[in-house]
């Protein structure tokens, strides 16, 4: 077993470890854009969930793939299982979205 490193609260905060660890998750899905209106409705619903939950989302998409990483917008806040469920629900609620995958929560800065 590895010996636990003793760090001061200040150092744990600077390193984002222990109680200051920030958690987030990834998601991917395929998007079949039939019309710009459907895609705009999907993006609007997605943005509403992000705003309501105070989430920060980095997105990457092309014509078929829509993916991103989600974490809390609060300085030392983390995404939660509830946030994961909300993002997954909005993805599954639109007919233009398929093959939805949402990862487990991971430590944003110190993933192993």
XYZ file of N, CA, C and O in Angstrom:
448
model
N 0.822 -1.177 0.000
C 0.000 0.000 0.000
C 0.871 1.247 0.000
O 1.896 1.295 0.645
N 0.411 2.248 -0.704
C 1.143 3.505 -0.747
C 0.859 4.300 0.518
O -0.257 4.327 1.015
N 1.883 4.942 1.019
C 1.731 5.761 2.213
C 1.039 7.067 1.826
O 1.379 7.683 0.817
N 0.055 7.472 2.605
C -0.674 8.712 2.364
C 0.254 9.896 2.629
O 0.929 9.951 3.652
N 0.295 10.826 1.704
C 1.145 12.000 1.845
C 0.429 13.023 2.716
O -0.722 13.379 2.457
N 1.101 13.507 3.747
C 0.524 14.530 4.614
C 0.740 15.905 3.996
O 1.873 16.318 3.770
N -0.350 16.586 3.689
C -0.265 17.917 3.088
C -1.122 18.877 3.897
O -2.177 18.511 4.407
N -0.677 20.113 3.940
C -1.464 21.129 4.632
C -2.728 21.425 3.823
O -2.812 21.148 2.628
N -3.704 22.005 4.491
C -4.968 22.360 3.834
C -4.694 23.294 2.662
O -5.272 23.145 1.581
N -3.814 24.242 2.866
C -3.481 25.210 1.803
C -2.909 24.508 0.573
O -3.278 24.806 -0.560
N -2.028 23.554 0.775
C -1.425 22.834 -0.343
C -2.447 21.921 -1.024
O -2.486 21.829 -2.257
N -3.307 21.265 -0.231
C -4.360 20.433 -0.828
C -5.262 21.282 -1.727
O -5.672 20.862 -2.795
N -5.549 22.497 -1.287
C -6.402 23.397 -2.065
C -5.710 23.795 -3.369
O -6.311 23.788 -4.435
N -4.437 24.128 -3.290
C -3.691 24.524 -4.490
C -3.549 23.376 -5.487
O -3.517 23.590 -6.690
N -3.456 22.157 -4.969
C -3.280 20.985 -5.827
C -4.600 20.330 -6.231
O -4.601 19.350 -6.966
N -5.720 20.854 -5.727
C -7.046 20.295 -6.011
C -7.116 18.808 -5.635
O -7.570 17.985 -6.420
N -6.663 18.490 -4.435
C -6.734 17.111 -3.951
C -7.538 17.061 -2.658
O -7.828 18.080 -2.044
N -7.881 15.846 -2.253
C -8.647 15.672 -1.024
C -10.012 16.318 -1.141
O -10.726 16.122 -2.126
N -10.380 17.096 -0.151
C -11.688 17.743 -0.151
C -11.831 18.815 -1.229
O -12.923 19.301 -1.492
N -10.733 19.178 -1.911
C -10.775 20.188 -2.962
C -10.728 19.589 -4.371
O -10.627 20.308 -5.358
N -10.798 18.273 -4.455
C -10.809 17.613 -5.768
C -12.056 18.044 -6.541
O -13.136 18.191 -5.970
N -11.896 18.262 -7.823
C -13.005 18.672 -8.678
C -13.353 17.508 -9.600
O -12.499 16.990 -10.307
N -14.631 17.125 -9.553
C -15.087 15.984 -10.324
C -15.867 16.442 -11.555
O -16.544 17.464 -11.526
N -15.744 15.664 -12.619
C -16.467 15.938 -13.846
C -16.696 14.647 -14.608
O -16.289 13.573 -14.157
N -17.339 14.748 -15.773
C -17.604 13.558 -16.578
C -17.663 13.923 -18.058
O -17.893 15.065 -18.417
N -17.440 12.909 -18.884
C -17.506 13.071 -20.329
C -18.812 12.484 -20.853
O -19.392 11.600 -20.226
N -19.225 12.962 -22.014
C -20.361 12.362 -22.700
C -20.081 12.384 -24.196
O -19.330 13.225 -24.690
N -20.654 11.420 -24.901
C -20.596 11.383 -26.364
C -21.937 10.893 -26.875
O -22.636 10.146 -26.198
N -22.263 11.330 -28.064
C -23.471 10.850 -28.725
C -23.375 11.168 -30.213
O -22.558 11.976 -30.634
N -24.199 10.487 -30.978
C -24.309 10.783 -32.397
C -25.498 11.703 -32.594
O -26.520 11.559 -31.926
N -25.346 12.647 -33.506
C -26.418 13.593 -33.794
C -26.747 13.506 -35.274
O -25.871 13.630 -36.132
N -28.017 13.251 -35.570
C -28.500 13.185 -36.948
C -29.316 14.453 -37.205
O -30.479 14.534 -36.824
N -28.684 15.424 -37.803
C -29.323 16.726 -37.997
C -30.177 16.697 -39.253
O -29.682 16.711 -40.374
N -31.503 16.646 -39.039
C -32.443 16.690 -40.159
C -32.738 18.125 -40.555
O -32.905 18.435 -41.723
N -32.827 18.973 -39.542
C -33.099 20.386 -39.829
C -32.391 21.251 -38.798
O -32.113 20.812 -37.683
N -32.132 22.486 -39.191
C -31.493 23.411 -38.269
C -32.388 23.698 -37.071
O -31.895 23.905 -35.962
N -33.689 23.687 -37.271
C -34.633 23.962 -36.192
C -34.521 22.909 -35.093
O -34.476 23.245 -33.907
N -34.459 21.628 -35.476
C -34.331 20.556 -34.484
C -33.026 20.685 -33.708
O -33.000 20.505 -32.500
N -31.958 20.990 -34.413
C -30.658 21.120 -33.760
C -30.649 22.313 -32.805
O -30.120 22.229 -31.702
N -31.257 23.412 -33.200
C -31.340 24.585 -32.332
C -32.162 24.290 -31.080
O -31.808 24.728 -29.984
N -33.264 23.555 -31.233
C -34.079 23.170 -30.078
C -33.285 22.293 -29.120
O -33.357 22.458 -27.897
N -32.526 21.359 -29.673
C -31.686 20.490 -28.866
C -30.643 21.311 -28.110
O -30.467 21.149 -26.895
N -29.955 22.203 -28.799
C -28.924 23.017 -28.151
C -29.527 23.925 -27.079
O -28.916 24.133 -26.024
N -30.705 24.462 -27.340
C -31.384 25.325 -26.372
C -31.715 24.542 -25.094
O -31.476 25.015 -23.982
N -32.246 23.338 -25.246
C -32.568 22.495 -24.083
C -31.296 22.126 -23.320
O -31.266 22.129 -22.085
N -30.247 21.819 -24.052
C -28.959 21.464 -23.455
C -28.399 22.647 -22.665
O -27.951 22.497 -21.529
N -28.457 23.832 -23.254
C -27.967 25.043 -22.582
C -28.797 25.368 -21.343
O -28.252 25.826 -20.330
N -30.103 25.140 -21.413
C -30.970 25.398 -20.260
C -30.584 24.520 -19.070
O -30.532 24.994 -17.928
N -30.311 23.247 -19.321
C -29.901 22.341 -18.244
C -28.569 22.802 -17.663
O -28.394 22.846 -16.441
N -27.633 23.156 -18.518
C -26.321 23.620 -18.049
C -26.464 24.870 -17.186
O -25.837 24.983 -16.129
N -27.299 25.787 -17.605
C -27.497 27.022 -16.850
C -28.211 26.751 -15.525
O -27.812 27.280 -14.482
N -29.254 25.941 -15.555
C -30.007 25.624 -14.339
C -29.135 24.934 -13.284
O -29.292 25.171 -12.088
N -28.241 24.068 -13.728
C -27.394 23.298 -12.819
C -26.046 23.987 -12.547
O -25.210 23.450 -11.824
N -25.824 25.149 -13.169
C -24.569 25.900 -13.035
C -23.364 25.038 -13.441
O -22.402 24.886 -12.702
N -23.465 24.462 -14.646
C -22.419 23.581 -15.161
C -21.585 24.289 -16.223
O -22.075 25.135 -16.962
N -20.346 23.904 -16.290
C -19.425 24.379 -17.312
C -19.189 23.203 -18.252
O -18.795 22.118 -17.811
N -19.452 23.396 -19.542
C -19.361 22.304 -20.499
C -18.457 22.713 -21.654
O -18.676 23.743 -22.293
N -17.443 21.911 -21.900
C -16.617 22.119 -23.087
C -17.127 21.151 -24.147
O -17.334 19.974 -23.876
N -17.376 21.673 -25.322
C -17.988 20.870 -26.392
C -17.053 20.708 -27.566
O -16.248 21.582 -27.872
N -17.231 19.604 -28.248
C -16.553 19.341 -29.502
C -17.543 18.564 -30.353
O -18.118 17.587 -29.894
N -17.792 19.037 -31.545
C -18.704 18.290 -32.405
C -18.331 18.468 -33.858
O -17.646 19.403 -34.237
N -18.766 17.516 -34.643
C -18.669 17.611 -36.093
C -20.052 17.283 -36.631
O -21.031 17.346 -35.904
N -20.144 16.920 -37.879
C -21.452 16.682 -38.485
C -22.227 15.542 -37.831
O -23.452 15.544 -37.831
N -21.537 14.554 -37.265
C -22.221 13.390 -36.719
C -22.000 13.160 -35.234
O -22.839 12.573 -34.574
N -20.879 13.595 -34.694
C -20.515 13.303 -33.311
C -20.616 14.567 -32.458
O -20.179 15.635 -32.853
N -21.189 14.429 -31.270
C -21.340 15.526 -30.312
C -20.764 15.015 -29.004
O -21.203 14.006 -28.475
N -19.745 15.679 -28.488
C -19.119 15.201 -27.260
C -18.656 16.380 -26.422
O -18.501 17.497 -26.923
N -18.450 16.108 -25.141
C -18.013 17.169 -24.267
C -17.619 16.677 -22.896
O -17.731 15.496 -22.578
N -17.143 17.621 -22.103
C -16.760 17.355 -20.721
C -17.516 18.330 -19.839
O -17.607 19.518 -20.154
N -18.056 17.833 -18.737
C -18.921 18.621 -17.860
C -18.338 18.677 -16.452
O -17.905 17.654 -15.910
N -18.322 19.869 -15.885
C -17.965 20.057 -14.481
C -18.749 21.245 -13.950
O -19.451 21.920 -14.701
N -18.627 21.497 -12.671
C -19.344 22.618 -12.062
C -18.696 23.935 -12.466
O -17.478 24.014 -12.660
N -19.504 24.964 -12.553
C -18.988 26.293 -12.862
C -18.440 26.974 -11.606
O -17.714 27.957 -11.688
N -18.746 26.429 -10.430
C -18.234 26.976 -9.177
C -16.738 26.694 -9.067
O -16.256 25.661 -9.541
N -16.020 27.587 -8.420
C -14.568 27.476 -8.361
C -14.081 26.126 -7.824
O -13.216 25.500 -8.389
N -14.588 25.687 -6.717
C -14.196 24.393 -6.161
C -15.357 23.412 -6.180
O -15.385 22.448 -5.422
N -16.307 23.633 -7.073
C -17.463 22.760 -7.171
C -17.203 21.580 -8.083
O -16.304 21.601 -8.917
N -17.989 20.560 -7.921
C -17.869 19.354 -8.731
C -19.210 19.004 -9.353
O -20.265 19.324 -8.803
N -19.154 18.329 -10.480
C -20.360 17.754 -11.060
C -20.802 16.605 -10.156
O -19.978 15.975 -9.489
N -22.090 16.340 -10.142
C -22.639 15.297 -9.274
C -23.334 14.226 -10.114
O -23.510 14.390 -11.327
N -23.736 13.156 -9.448
C -24.514 12.111 -10.115
C -25.831 12.692 -10.642
O -26.312 12.294 -11.699
N -26.396 13.637 -9.915
C -27.627 14.305 -10.346
C -27.391 15.092 -11.644
O -28.222 15.084 -12.552
N -26.244 15.754 -11.742
C -25.892 16.486 -12.961
C -25.725 15.524 -14.137
O -26.166 15.801 -15.254
N -25.085 14.395 -13.863
C -24.927 13.368 -14.900
C -26.275 12.909 -15.420
O -26.485 12.797 -16.632
N -27.191 12.646 -14.507
C -28.524 12.183 -14.895
C -29.268 13.238 -15.703
O -29.958 12.916 -16.673
N -29.117 14.503 -15.335
C -29.792 15.590 -16.061
C -29.257 15.733 -17.475
O -30.025 15.893 -18.436
N -27.946 15.650 -17.643
C -27.346 15.747 -18.979
C -27.761 14.554 -19.821
O -28.141 14.697 -20.990
N -27.714 13.364 -19.238
C -28.114 12.166 -19.964
C -29.587 12.235 -20.377
O -29.952 11.878 -21.498
N -30.428 12.746 -19.495
C -31.865 12.865 -19.797
C -32.117 13.815 -20.955
O -32.931 13.522 -21.837
N -31.430 14.942 -20.978
C -31.652 15.895 -22.081
C -31.115 15.323 -23.396
O -31.693 15.563 -24.455
N -30.055 14.551 -23.345
C -29.540 13.921 -24.564
C -30.520 12.877 -25.094
O -30.789 12.813 -26.295
N -31.060 12.070 -24.190
C -31.978 11.006 -24.593
C -33.359 11.514 -25.001
O -34.107 10.812 -25.683
N -33.689 12.736 -24.608
C -35.023 13.283 -24.863
C -35.220 13.776 -26.301
O -36.347 14.058 -26.694
N -34.165 13.848 -27.076
C -34.280 14.384 -28.433
C -34.091 13.283 -29.474
O -33.154 12.496 -29.390
N -34.976 13.272 -30.447
C -34.974 12.223 -31.462
C -33.755 12.289 -32.384
O -33.412 11.297 -33.015
N -33.088 13.428 -32.457
C -31.926 13.543 -33.344
C -30.659 12.964 -32.701
O -29.633 12.846 -33.346
N -30.750 12.581 -31.420
C -29.596 12.070 -30.677
C -29.705 10.555 -30.526
O -30.762 10.025 -30.227
N -28.569 9.867 -30.735
C -28.519 8.418 -30.540
C -27.155 8.028 -29.977
O -26.230 8.836 -29.946
N -27.021 6.777 -29.585
C -25.765 6.228 -29.051
C -25.167 7.093 -27.938
O -23.991 7.434 -27.956
N -25.977 7.421 -26.958
C -25.540 8.272 -25.843
C -24.672 7.460 -24.887
O -25.041 6.368 -24.472
N -23.511 8.008 -24.533
C -22.623 7.409 -23.539
C -22.190 8.506 -22.572
O -21.739 9.561 -22.997
N -22.348 8.237 -21.288
C -21.943 9.174 -20.249
C -20.977 8.430 -19.330
O -21.290 7.356 -18.830
N -19.791 9.010 -19.120
C -18.772 8.341 -18.314
C -19.059 8.486 -16.822
O -19.927 9.243 -16.408
N -18.287 7.783 -16.035
C -18.365 7.938 -14.586
C -17.708 9.261 -14.200
O -16.991 9.880 -15.001
N -17.946 9.701 -12.976
C -17.293 10.901 -12.475
C -15.798 10.631 -12.294
O -15.414 9.584 -11.775
N -14.982 11.586 -12.743
C -13.528 11.462 -12.617
C -12.960 12.745 -12.015
O -13.552 13.814 -12.132
N -11.817 12.611 -11.386
C -11.087 13.765 -10.835
C -10.491 14.536 -12.010
O -9.665 14.013 -12.763
N -10.889 15.766 -12.178
C -10.501 16.569 -13.334
C -8.993 16.783 -13.402
O -8.406 16.687 -14.480
N -8.351 17.054 -12.280
C -6.929 17.383 -12.280
C -6.022 16.200 -11.999
O -4.859 16.215 -12.383
N -6.515 15.202 -11.301
C -5.644 14.112 -10.849
C -6.173 12.750 -11.230
O -6.070 11.807 -10.464
N -6.759 12.626 -12.418
C -7.305 11.339 -12.839
C -6.195 10.314 -12.955
O -5.128 10.575 -13.482
N -6.484 9.111 -12.446
C -5.493 8.038 -12.511
C -6.043 6.880 -13.283
O -7.161 6.605 -13.328
